[in-house]
mmCIF file of C-alpha atoms (C1' of nucleotides) and ligand atoms in Angstrom:
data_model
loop_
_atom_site.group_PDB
_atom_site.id
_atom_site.type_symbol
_atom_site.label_atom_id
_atom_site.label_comp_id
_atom_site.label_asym_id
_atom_site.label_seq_id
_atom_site.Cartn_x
_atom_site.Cartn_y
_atom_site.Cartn_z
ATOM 1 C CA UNK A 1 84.276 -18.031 -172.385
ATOM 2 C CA UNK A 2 86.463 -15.882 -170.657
ATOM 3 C CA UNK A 3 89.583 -16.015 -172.406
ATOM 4 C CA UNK A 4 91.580 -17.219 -169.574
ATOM 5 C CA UNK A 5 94.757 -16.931 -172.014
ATOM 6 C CA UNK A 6 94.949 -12.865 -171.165
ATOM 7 C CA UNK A 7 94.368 -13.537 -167.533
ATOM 8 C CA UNK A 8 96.750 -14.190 -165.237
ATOM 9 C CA UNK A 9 96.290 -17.950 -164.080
ATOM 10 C CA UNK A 10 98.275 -21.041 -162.904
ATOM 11 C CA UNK A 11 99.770 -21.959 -165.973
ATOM 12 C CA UNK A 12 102.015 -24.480 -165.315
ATOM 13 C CA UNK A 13 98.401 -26.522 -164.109
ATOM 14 C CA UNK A 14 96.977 -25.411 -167.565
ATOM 15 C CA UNK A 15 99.545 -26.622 -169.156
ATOM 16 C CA UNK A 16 99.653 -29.704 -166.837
ATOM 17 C CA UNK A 17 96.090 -30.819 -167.225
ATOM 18 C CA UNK A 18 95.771 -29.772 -171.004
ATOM 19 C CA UNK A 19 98.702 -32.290 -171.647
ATOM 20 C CA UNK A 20 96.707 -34.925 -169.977
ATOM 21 C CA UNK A 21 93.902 -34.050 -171.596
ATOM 22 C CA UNK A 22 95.775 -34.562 -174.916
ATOM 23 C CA UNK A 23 96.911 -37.474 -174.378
ATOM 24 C CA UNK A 24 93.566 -39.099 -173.536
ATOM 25 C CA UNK A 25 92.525 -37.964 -176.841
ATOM 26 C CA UNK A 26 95.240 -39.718 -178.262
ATOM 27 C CA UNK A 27 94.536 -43.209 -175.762
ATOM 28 C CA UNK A 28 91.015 -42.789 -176.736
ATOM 29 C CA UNK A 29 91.542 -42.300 -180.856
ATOM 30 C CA UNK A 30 94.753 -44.517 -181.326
ATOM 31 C CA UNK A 31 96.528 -41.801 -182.572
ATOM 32 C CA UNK A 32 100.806 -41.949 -181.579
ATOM 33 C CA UNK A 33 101.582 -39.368 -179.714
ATOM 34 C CA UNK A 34 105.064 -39.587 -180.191
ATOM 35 C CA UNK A 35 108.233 -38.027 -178.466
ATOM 36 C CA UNK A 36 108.492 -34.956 -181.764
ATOM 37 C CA UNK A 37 104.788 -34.404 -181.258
ATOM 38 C CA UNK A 38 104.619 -34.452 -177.966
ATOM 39 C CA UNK A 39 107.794 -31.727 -177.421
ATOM 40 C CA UNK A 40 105.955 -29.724 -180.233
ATOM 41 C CA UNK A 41 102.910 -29.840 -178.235
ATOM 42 C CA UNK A 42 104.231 -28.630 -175.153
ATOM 43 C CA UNK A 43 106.319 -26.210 -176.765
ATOM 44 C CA UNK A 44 103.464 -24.360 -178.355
ATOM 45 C CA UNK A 45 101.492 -24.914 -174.976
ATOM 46 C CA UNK A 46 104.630 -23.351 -172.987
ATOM 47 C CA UNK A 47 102.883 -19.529 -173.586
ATOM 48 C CA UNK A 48 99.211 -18.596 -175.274
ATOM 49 C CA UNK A 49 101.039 -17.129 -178.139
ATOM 50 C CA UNK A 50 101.586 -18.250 -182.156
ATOM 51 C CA UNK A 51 104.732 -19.708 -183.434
ATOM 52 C CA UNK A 52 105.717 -20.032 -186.774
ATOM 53 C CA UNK A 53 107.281 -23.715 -187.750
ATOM 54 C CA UNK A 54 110.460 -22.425 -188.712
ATOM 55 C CA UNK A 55 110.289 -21.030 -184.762
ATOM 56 C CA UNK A 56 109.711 -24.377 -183.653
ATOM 57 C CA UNK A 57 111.774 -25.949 -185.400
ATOM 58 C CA UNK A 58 114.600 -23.625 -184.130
ATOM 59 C CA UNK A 59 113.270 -25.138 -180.511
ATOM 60 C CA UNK A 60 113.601 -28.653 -181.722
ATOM 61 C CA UNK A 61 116.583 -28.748 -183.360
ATOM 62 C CA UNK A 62 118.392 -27.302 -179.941
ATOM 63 C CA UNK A 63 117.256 -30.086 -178.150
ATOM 64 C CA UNK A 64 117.967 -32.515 -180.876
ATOM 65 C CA UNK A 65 114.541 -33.910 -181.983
ATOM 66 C CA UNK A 66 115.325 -33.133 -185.295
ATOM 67 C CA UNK A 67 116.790 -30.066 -188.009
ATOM 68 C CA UNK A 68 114.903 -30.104 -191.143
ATOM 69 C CA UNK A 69 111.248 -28.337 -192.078
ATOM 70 C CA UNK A 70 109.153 -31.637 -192.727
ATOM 71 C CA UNK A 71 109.838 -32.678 -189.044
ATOM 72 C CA UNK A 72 108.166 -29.043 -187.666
ATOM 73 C CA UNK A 73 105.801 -29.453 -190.738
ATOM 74 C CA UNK A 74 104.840 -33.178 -189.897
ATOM 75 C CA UNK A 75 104.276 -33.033 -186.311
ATOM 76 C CA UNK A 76 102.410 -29.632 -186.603
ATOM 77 C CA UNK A 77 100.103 -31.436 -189.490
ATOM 78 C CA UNK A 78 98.921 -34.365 -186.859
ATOM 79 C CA UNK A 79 98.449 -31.911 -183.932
ATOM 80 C CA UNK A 80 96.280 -29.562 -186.108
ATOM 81 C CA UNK A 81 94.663 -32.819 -187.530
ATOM 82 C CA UNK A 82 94.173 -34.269 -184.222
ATOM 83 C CA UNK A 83 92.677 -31.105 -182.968
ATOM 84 C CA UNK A 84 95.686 -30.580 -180.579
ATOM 85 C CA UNK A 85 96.718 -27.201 -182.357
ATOM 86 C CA UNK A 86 95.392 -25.072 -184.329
ATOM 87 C CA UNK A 87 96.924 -22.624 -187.303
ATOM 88 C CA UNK A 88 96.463 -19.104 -187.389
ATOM 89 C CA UNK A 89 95.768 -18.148 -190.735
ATOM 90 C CA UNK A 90 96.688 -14.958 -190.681
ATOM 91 C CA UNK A 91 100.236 -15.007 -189.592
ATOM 92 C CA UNK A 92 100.677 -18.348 -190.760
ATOM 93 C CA UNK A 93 101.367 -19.495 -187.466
ATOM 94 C CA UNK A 94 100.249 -22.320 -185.158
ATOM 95 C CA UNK A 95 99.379 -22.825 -180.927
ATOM 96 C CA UNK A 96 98.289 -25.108 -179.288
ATOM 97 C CA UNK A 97 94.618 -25.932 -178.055
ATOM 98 C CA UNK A 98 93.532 -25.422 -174.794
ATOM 99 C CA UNK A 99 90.526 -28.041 -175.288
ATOM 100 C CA UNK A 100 91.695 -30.303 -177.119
ATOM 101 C CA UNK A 101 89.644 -33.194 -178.464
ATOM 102 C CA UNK A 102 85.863 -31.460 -178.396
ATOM 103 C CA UNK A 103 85.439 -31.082 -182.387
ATOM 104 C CA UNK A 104 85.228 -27.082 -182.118
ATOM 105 C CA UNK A 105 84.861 -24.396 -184.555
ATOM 106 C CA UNK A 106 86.779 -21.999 -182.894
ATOM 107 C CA UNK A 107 87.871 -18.183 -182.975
ATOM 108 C CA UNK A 108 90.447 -16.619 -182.420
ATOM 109 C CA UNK A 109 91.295 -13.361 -180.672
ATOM 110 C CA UNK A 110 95.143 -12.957 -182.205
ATOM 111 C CA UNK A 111 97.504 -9.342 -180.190
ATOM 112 C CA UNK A 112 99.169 -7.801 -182.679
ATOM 113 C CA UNK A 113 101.335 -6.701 -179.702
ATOM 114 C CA UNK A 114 102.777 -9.904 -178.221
ATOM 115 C CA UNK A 115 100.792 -12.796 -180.824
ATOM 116 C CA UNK A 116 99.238 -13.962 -177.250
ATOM 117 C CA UNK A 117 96.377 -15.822 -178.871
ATOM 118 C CA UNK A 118 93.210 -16.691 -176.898
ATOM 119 C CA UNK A 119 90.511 -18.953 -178.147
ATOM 120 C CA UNK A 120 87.058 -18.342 -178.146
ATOM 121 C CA UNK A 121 84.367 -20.616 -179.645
ATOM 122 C CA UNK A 122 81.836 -20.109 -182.739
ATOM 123 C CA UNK A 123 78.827 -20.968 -183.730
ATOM 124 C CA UNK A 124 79.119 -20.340 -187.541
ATOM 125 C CA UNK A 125 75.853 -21.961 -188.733
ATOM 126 C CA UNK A 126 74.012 -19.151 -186.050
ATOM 127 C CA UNK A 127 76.490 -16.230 -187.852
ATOM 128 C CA UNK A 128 75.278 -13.649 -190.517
ATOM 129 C CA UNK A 129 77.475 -15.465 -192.487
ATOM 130 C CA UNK A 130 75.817 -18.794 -192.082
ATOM 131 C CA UNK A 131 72.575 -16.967 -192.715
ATOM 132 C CA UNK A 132 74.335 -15.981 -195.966
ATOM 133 C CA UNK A 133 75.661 -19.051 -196.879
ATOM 134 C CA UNK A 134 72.354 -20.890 -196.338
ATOM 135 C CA UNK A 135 70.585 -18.398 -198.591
ATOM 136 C CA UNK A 136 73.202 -18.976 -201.333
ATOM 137 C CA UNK A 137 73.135 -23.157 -201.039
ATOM 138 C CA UNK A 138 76.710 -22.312 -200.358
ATOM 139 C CA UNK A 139 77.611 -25.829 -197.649
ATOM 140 C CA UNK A 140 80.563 -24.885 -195.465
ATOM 141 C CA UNK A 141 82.537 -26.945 -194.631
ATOM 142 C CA UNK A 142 85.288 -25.317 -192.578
ATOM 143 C CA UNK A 143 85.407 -21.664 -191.054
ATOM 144 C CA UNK A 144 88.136 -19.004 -190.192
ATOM 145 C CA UNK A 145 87.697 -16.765 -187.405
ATOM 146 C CA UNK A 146 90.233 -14.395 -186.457
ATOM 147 C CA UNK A 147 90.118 -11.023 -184.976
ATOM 148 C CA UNK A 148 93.421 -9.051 -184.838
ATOM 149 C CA UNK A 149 94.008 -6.141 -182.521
ATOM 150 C CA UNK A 150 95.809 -5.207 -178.915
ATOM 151 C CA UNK A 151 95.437 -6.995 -175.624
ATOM 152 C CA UNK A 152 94.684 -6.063 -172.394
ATOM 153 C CA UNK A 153 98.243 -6.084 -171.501
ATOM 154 C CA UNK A 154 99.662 -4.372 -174.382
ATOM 155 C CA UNK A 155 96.987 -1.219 -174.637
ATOM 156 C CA UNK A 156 98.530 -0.098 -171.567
ATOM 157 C CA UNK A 157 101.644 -0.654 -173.084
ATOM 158 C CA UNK A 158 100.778 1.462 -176.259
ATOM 159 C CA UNK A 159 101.341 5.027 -174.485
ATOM 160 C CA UNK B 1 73.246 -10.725 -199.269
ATOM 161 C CA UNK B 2 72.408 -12.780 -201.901
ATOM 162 C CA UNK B 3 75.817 -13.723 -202.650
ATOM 163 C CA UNK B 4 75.518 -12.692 -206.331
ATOM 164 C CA UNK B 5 79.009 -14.324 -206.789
ATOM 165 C CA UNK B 6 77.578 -17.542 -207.082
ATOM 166 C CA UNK B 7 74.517 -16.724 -209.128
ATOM 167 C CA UNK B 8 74.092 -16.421 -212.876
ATOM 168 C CA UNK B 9 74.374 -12.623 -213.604
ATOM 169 C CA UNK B 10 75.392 -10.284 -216.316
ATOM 170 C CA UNK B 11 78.875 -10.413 -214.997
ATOM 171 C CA UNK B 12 80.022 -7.913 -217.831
ATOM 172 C CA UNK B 13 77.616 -5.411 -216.291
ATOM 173 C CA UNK B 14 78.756 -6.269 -212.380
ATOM 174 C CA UNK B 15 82.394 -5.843 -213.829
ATOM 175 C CA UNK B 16 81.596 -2.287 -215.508
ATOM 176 C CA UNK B 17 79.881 -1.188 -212.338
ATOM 177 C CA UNK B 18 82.914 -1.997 -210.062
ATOM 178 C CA UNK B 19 85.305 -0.558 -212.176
ATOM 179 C CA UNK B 20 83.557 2.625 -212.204
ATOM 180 C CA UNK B 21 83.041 2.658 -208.501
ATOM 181 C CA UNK B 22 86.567 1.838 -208.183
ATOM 182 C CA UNK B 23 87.772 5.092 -210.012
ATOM 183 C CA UNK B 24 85.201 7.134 -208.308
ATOM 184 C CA UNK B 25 86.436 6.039 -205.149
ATOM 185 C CA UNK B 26 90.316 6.593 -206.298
ATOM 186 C CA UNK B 27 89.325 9.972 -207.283
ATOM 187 C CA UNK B 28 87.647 11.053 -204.177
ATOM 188 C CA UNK B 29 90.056 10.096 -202.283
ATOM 189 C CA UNK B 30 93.024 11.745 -204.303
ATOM 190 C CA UNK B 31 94.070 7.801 -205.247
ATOM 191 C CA UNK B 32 96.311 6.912 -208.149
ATOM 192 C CA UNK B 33 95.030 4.066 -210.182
ATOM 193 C CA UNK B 34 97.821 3.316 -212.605
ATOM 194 C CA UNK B 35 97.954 1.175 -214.886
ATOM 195 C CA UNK B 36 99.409 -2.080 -213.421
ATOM 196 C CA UNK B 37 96.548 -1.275 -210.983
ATOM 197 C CA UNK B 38 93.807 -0.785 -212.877
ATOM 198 C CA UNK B 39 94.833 -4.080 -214.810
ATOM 199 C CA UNK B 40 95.340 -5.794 -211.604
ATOM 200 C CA UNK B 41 92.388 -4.424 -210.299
ATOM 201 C CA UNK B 42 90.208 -5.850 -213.835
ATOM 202 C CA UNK B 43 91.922 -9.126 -213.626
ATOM 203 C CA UNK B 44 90.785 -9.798 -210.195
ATOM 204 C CA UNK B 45 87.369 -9.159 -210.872
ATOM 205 C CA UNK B 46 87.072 -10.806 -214.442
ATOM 206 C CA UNK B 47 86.037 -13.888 -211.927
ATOM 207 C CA UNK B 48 84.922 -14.202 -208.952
ATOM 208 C CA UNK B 49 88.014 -16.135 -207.591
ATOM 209 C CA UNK B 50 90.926 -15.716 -205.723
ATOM 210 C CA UNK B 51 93.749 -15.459 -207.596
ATOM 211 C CA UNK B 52 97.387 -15.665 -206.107
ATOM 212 C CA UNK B 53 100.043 -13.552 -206.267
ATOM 213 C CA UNK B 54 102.336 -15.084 -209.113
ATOM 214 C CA UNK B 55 99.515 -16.585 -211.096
ATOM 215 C CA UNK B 56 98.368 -12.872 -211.520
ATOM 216 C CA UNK B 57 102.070 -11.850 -212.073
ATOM 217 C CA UNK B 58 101.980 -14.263 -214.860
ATOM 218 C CA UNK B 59 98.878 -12.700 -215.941
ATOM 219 C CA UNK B 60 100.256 -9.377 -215.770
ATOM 220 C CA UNK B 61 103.934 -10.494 -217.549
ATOM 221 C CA UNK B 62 101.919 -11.773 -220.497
ATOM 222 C CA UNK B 63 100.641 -8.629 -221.481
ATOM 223 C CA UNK B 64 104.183 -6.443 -220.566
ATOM 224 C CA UNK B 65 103.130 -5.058 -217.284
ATOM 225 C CA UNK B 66 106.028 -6.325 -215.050
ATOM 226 C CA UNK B 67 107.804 -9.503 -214.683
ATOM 227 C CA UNK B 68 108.949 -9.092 -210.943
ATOM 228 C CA UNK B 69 107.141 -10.309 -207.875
ATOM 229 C CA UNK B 70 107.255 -6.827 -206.318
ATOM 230 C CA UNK B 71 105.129 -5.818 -208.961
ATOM 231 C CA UNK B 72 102.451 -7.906 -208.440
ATOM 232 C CA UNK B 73 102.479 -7.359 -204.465
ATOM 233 C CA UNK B 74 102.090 -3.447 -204.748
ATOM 234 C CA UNK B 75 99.380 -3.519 -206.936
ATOM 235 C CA UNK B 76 97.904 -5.826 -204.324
ATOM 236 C CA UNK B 77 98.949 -4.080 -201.092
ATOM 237 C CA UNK B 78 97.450 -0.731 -202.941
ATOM 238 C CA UNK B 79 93.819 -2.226 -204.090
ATOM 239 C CA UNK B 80 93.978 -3.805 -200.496
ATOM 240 C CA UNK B 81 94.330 -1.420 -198.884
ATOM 241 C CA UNK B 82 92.203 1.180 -200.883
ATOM 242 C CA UNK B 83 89.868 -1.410 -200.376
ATOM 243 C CA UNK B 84 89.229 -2.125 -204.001
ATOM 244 C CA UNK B 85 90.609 -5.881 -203.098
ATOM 245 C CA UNK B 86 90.994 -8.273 -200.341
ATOM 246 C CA UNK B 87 92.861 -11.075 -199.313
ATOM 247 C CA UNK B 88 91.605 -14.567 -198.543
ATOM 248 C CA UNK B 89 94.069 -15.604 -195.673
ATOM 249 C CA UNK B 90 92.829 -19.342 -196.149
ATOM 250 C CA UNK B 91 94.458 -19.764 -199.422
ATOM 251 C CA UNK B 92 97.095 -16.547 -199.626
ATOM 252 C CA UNK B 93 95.410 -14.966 -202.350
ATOM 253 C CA UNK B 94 93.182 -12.135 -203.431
ATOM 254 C CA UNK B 95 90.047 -11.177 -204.728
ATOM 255 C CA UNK B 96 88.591 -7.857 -205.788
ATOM 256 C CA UNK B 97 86.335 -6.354 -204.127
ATOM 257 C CA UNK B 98 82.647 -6.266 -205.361
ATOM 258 C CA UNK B 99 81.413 -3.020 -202.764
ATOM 259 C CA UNK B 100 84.690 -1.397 -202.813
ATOM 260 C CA UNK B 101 84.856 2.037 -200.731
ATOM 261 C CA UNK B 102 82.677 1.178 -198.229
ATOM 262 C CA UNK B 103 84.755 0.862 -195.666
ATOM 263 C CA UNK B 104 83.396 -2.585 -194.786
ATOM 264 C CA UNK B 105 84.223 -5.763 -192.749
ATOM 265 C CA UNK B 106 83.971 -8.313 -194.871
ATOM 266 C CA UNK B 107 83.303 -12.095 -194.643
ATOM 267 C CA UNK B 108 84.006 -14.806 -197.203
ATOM 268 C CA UNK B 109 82.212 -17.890 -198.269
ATOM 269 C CA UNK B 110 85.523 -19.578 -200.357
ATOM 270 C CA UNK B 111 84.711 -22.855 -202.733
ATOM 271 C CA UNK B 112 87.364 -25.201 -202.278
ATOM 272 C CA UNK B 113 86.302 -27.074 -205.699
ATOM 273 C CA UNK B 114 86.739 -24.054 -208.123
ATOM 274 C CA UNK B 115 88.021 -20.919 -205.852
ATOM 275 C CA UNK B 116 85.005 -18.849 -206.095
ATOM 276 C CA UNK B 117 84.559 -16.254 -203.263
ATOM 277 C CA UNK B 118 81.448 -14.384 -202.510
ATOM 278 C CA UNK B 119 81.688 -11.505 -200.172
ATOM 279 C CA UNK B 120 79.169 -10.865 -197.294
ATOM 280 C CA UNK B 121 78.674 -8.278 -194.639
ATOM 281 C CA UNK B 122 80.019 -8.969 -190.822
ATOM 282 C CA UNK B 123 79.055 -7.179 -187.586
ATOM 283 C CA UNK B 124 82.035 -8.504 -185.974
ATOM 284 C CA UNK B 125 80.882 -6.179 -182.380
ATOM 285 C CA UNK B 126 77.885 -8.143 -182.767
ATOM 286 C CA UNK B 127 78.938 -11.420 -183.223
ATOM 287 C CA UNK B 128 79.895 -14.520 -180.200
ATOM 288 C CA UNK B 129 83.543 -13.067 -180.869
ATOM 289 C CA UNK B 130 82.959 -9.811 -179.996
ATOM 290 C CA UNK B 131 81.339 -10.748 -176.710
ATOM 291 C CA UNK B 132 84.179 -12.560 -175.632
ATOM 292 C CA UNK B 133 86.579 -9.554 -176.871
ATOM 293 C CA UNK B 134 84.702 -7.321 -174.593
ATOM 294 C CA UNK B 135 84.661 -9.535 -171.906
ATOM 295 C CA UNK B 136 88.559 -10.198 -172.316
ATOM 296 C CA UNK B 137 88.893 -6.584 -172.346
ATOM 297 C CA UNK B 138 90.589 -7.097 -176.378
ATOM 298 C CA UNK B 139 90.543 -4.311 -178.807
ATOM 299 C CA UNK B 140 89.520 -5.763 -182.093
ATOM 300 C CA UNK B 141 90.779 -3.786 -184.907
ATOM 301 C CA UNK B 142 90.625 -6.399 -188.112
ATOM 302 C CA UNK B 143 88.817 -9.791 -188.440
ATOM 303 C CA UNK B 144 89.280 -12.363 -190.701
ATOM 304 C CA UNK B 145 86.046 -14.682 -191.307
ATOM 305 C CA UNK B 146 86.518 -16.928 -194.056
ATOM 306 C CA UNK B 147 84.505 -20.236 -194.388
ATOM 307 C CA UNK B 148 85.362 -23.085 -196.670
ATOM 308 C CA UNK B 149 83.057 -25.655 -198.612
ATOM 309 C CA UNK B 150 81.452 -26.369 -201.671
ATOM 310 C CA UNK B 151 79.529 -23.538 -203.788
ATOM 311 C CA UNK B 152 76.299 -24.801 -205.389
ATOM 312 C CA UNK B 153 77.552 -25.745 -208.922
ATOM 313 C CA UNK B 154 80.649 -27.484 -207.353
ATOM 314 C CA UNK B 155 77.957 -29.613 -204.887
ATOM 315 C CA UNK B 156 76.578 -31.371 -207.766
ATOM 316 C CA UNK B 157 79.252 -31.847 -209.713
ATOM 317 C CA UNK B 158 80.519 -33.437 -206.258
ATOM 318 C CA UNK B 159 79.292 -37.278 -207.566
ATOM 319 C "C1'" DT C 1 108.428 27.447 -216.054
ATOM 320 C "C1'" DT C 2 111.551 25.501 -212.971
ATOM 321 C "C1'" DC C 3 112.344 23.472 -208.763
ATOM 322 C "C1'" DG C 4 111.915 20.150 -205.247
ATOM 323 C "C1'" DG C 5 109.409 16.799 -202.799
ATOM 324 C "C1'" DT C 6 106.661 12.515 -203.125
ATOM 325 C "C1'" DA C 7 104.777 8.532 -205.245
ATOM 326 C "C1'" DT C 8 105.609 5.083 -208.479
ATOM 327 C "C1'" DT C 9 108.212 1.815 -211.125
ATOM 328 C "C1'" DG C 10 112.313 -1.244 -212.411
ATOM 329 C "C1'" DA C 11 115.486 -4.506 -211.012
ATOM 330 C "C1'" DT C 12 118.230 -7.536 -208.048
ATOM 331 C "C1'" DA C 13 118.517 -10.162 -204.230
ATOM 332 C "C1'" DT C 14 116.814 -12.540 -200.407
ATOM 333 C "C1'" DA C 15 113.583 -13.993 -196.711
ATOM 334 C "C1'" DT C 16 109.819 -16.836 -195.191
ATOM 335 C "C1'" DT C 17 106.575 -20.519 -195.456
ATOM 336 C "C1'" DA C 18 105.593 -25.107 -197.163
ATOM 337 C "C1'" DT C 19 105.771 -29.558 -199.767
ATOM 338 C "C1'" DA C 20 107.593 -33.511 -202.799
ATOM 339 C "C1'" DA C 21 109.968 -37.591 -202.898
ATOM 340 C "C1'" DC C 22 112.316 -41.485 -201.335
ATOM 341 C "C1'" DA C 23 115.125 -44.313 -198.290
ATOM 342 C "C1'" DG C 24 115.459 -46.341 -193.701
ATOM 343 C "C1'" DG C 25 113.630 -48.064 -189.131
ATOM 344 C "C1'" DG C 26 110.458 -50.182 -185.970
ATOM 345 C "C1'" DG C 27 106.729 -51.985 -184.404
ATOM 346 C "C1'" DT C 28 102.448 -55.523 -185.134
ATOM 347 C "C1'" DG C 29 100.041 -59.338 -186.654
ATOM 348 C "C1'" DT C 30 100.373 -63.680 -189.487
ATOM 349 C "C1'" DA D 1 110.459 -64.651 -191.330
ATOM 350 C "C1'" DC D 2 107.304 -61.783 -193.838
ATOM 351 C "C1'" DA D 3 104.186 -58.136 -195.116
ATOM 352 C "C1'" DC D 4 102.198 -54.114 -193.680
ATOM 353 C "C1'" DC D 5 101.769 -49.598 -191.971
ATOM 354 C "C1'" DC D 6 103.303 -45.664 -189.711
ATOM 355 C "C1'" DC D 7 106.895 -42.734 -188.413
ATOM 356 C "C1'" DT D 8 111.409 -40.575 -189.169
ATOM 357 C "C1'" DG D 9 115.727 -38.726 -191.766
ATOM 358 C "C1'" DT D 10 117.330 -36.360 -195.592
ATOM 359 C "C1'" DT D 11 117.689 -33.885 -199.840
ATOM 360 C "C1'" DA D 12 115.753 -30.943 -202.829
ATOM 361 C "C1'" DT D 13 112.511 -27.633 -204.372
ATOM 362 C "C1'" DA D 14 108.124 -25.043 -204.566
ATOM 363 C "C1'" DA D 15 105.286 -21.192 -203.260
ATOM 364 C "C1'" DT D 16 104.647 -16.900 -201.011
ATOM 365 C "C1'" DA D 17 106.511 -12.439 -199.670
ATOM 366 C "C1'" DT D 18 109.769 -8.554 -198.615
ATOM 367 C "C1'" DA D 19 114.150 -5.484 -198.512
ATOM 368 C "C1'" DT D 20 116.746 -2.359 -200.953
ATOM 369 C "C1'" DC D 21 118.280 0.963 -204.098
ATOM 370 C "C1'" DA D 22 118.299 3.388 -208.453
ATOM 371 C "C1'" DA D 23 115.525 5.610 -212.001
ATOM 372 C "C1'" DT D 24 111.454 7.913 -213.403
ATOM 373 C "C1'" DA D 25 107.011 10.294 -213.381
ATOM 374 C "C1'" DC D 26 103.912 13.343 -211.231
ATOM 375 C "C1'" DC D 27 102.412 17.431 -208.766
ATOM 376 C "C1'" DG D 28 102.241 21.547 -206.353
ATOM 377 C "C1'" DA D 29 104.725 25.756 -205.020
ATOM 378 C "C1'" DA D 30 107.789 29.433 -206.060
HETATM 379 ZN ZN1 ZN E 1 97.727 -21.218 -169.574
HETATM 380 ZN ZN1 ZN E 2 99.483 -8.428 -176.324
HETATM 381 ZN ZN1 ZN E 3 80.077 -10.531 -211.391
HETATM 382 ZN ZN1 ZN E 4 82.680 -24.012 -206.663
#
DNA sequence: TTCGGTATTGATATATTATAACAGGGGTGT
DNA sequence: ACACCCCTGTTATAATATATCAATACCGAA
């Protein structure tokens, strides 16, 4: 749980073996990972940092794979379906998932500085707010966790 | 944390209450609550729901107290961040606050079937999250926790 | 009270994010 | 070939949010 997305690492082997890993999911599910997902995947899995769809669009539409919103919105839809990416609710803004497949609730931890974005992984039903929503008959369904503030890298860089 | 929001109570009297902290909290704090505020502000809280930005425009047009979008957002952005409101990043709306002043970190429980949001407490330093902030070496400075499902009156009329 | 700064409102325009709707293409199994 | 389903291309539009500038209201100091 060491949010290896702040660290310096070998990232062209993350993004290698995350790729892989995506694509087993797909094998293993029968989903189509198809040439406009696939690019959108590995563009959002190029840095640890949020992109909004009209962003990656921009990035698709230079290398041809398509110009208008439903193709960003459509292949962003089955990567977030698929578990492949995930959106950041609070900047409305999507990256891609560094372990794919496992059915995760995860959390974010979002830099306001550089929107690096580093996943980090919940366990909602053992939360004060599952407490809460137990005690209320409230059944959750989904959750949103997302902490907003500086990282490493830019607090130094905050003077 | 007994998510009151969900539970029968004399809503007239919760709605009184909050109002009056409200002001007392605008008038500690040398805060204006103008009109379009204070209306904002009361139609927020007539239910516990998230409302978005243009239906409460609409709300607000119907009884003369603006007709442009800019309206509506700064009497957001000021109960927001007096602290009198919040918004529910899930669904890009708002909901007033039922503790205002305290200068709290608050998590949702948001009903997909009918919009309702009750308000509980976080202790985000405490939480999995936080762990893995500190260990990242990430300065958290806001967190969003919003969970979705079904509140108890929406689980039975679920068929 | 008058002045001058600040906060608020009014109004126009535009930016950003997201979806609806429908036609065409390309496989797959019968 | 045919029917079926999924994916793509395209046009249009919806929904959410902000920039900008002028006019006004408020408030404290002189
Ligand atoms: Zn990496
Ligand atoms: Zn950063
Ligand atoms: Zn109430
Ligand atoms: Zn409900």
């Amino acid at each position: 749980m060491s949010a290896i997305e702040f660290s310096d690492h070998d990232h062209a082997a993350c993004m290698r073996s995350t790729m892989q890993a995506a694509e087993a999911q797909c094998a293993a599910r029968g989903l189509r990972l198809t040439p406009v997902r696939r690019r959108t995947l590995e563009i959002l899995l190029a840095e640890h940092r949020a992109l909004g769809a009209y962003d990656l669009l921009a990035r698709l539409s230079e290398e041809g794979l398509g110009t208008q919103p439903p193709v960003a919105y459509r292949a962003l839809d089955f990567l977030v379906k698929a578990g492949l990416a995930h959106k950041i609710e609070a900047l409305n803004a999507y990256v891609g998932c560094v372990q794919p497949g496992e059915d995760h609730a995860p959390a974010f931890l979002i830099c306001r500085g550089c929107r690096s974005v580093a996943e980090a992984e919940t366990k909602p039903a053992q939360s004060r707010l599952g407490e809460a929503a137990r005690a209320a008959g409230f059944r959750i369904e989904r959750s949103v966790v997302e902490a907003e503030g500086l990282c490493p890298a830019c607090q130094e860089s905050d003077a």
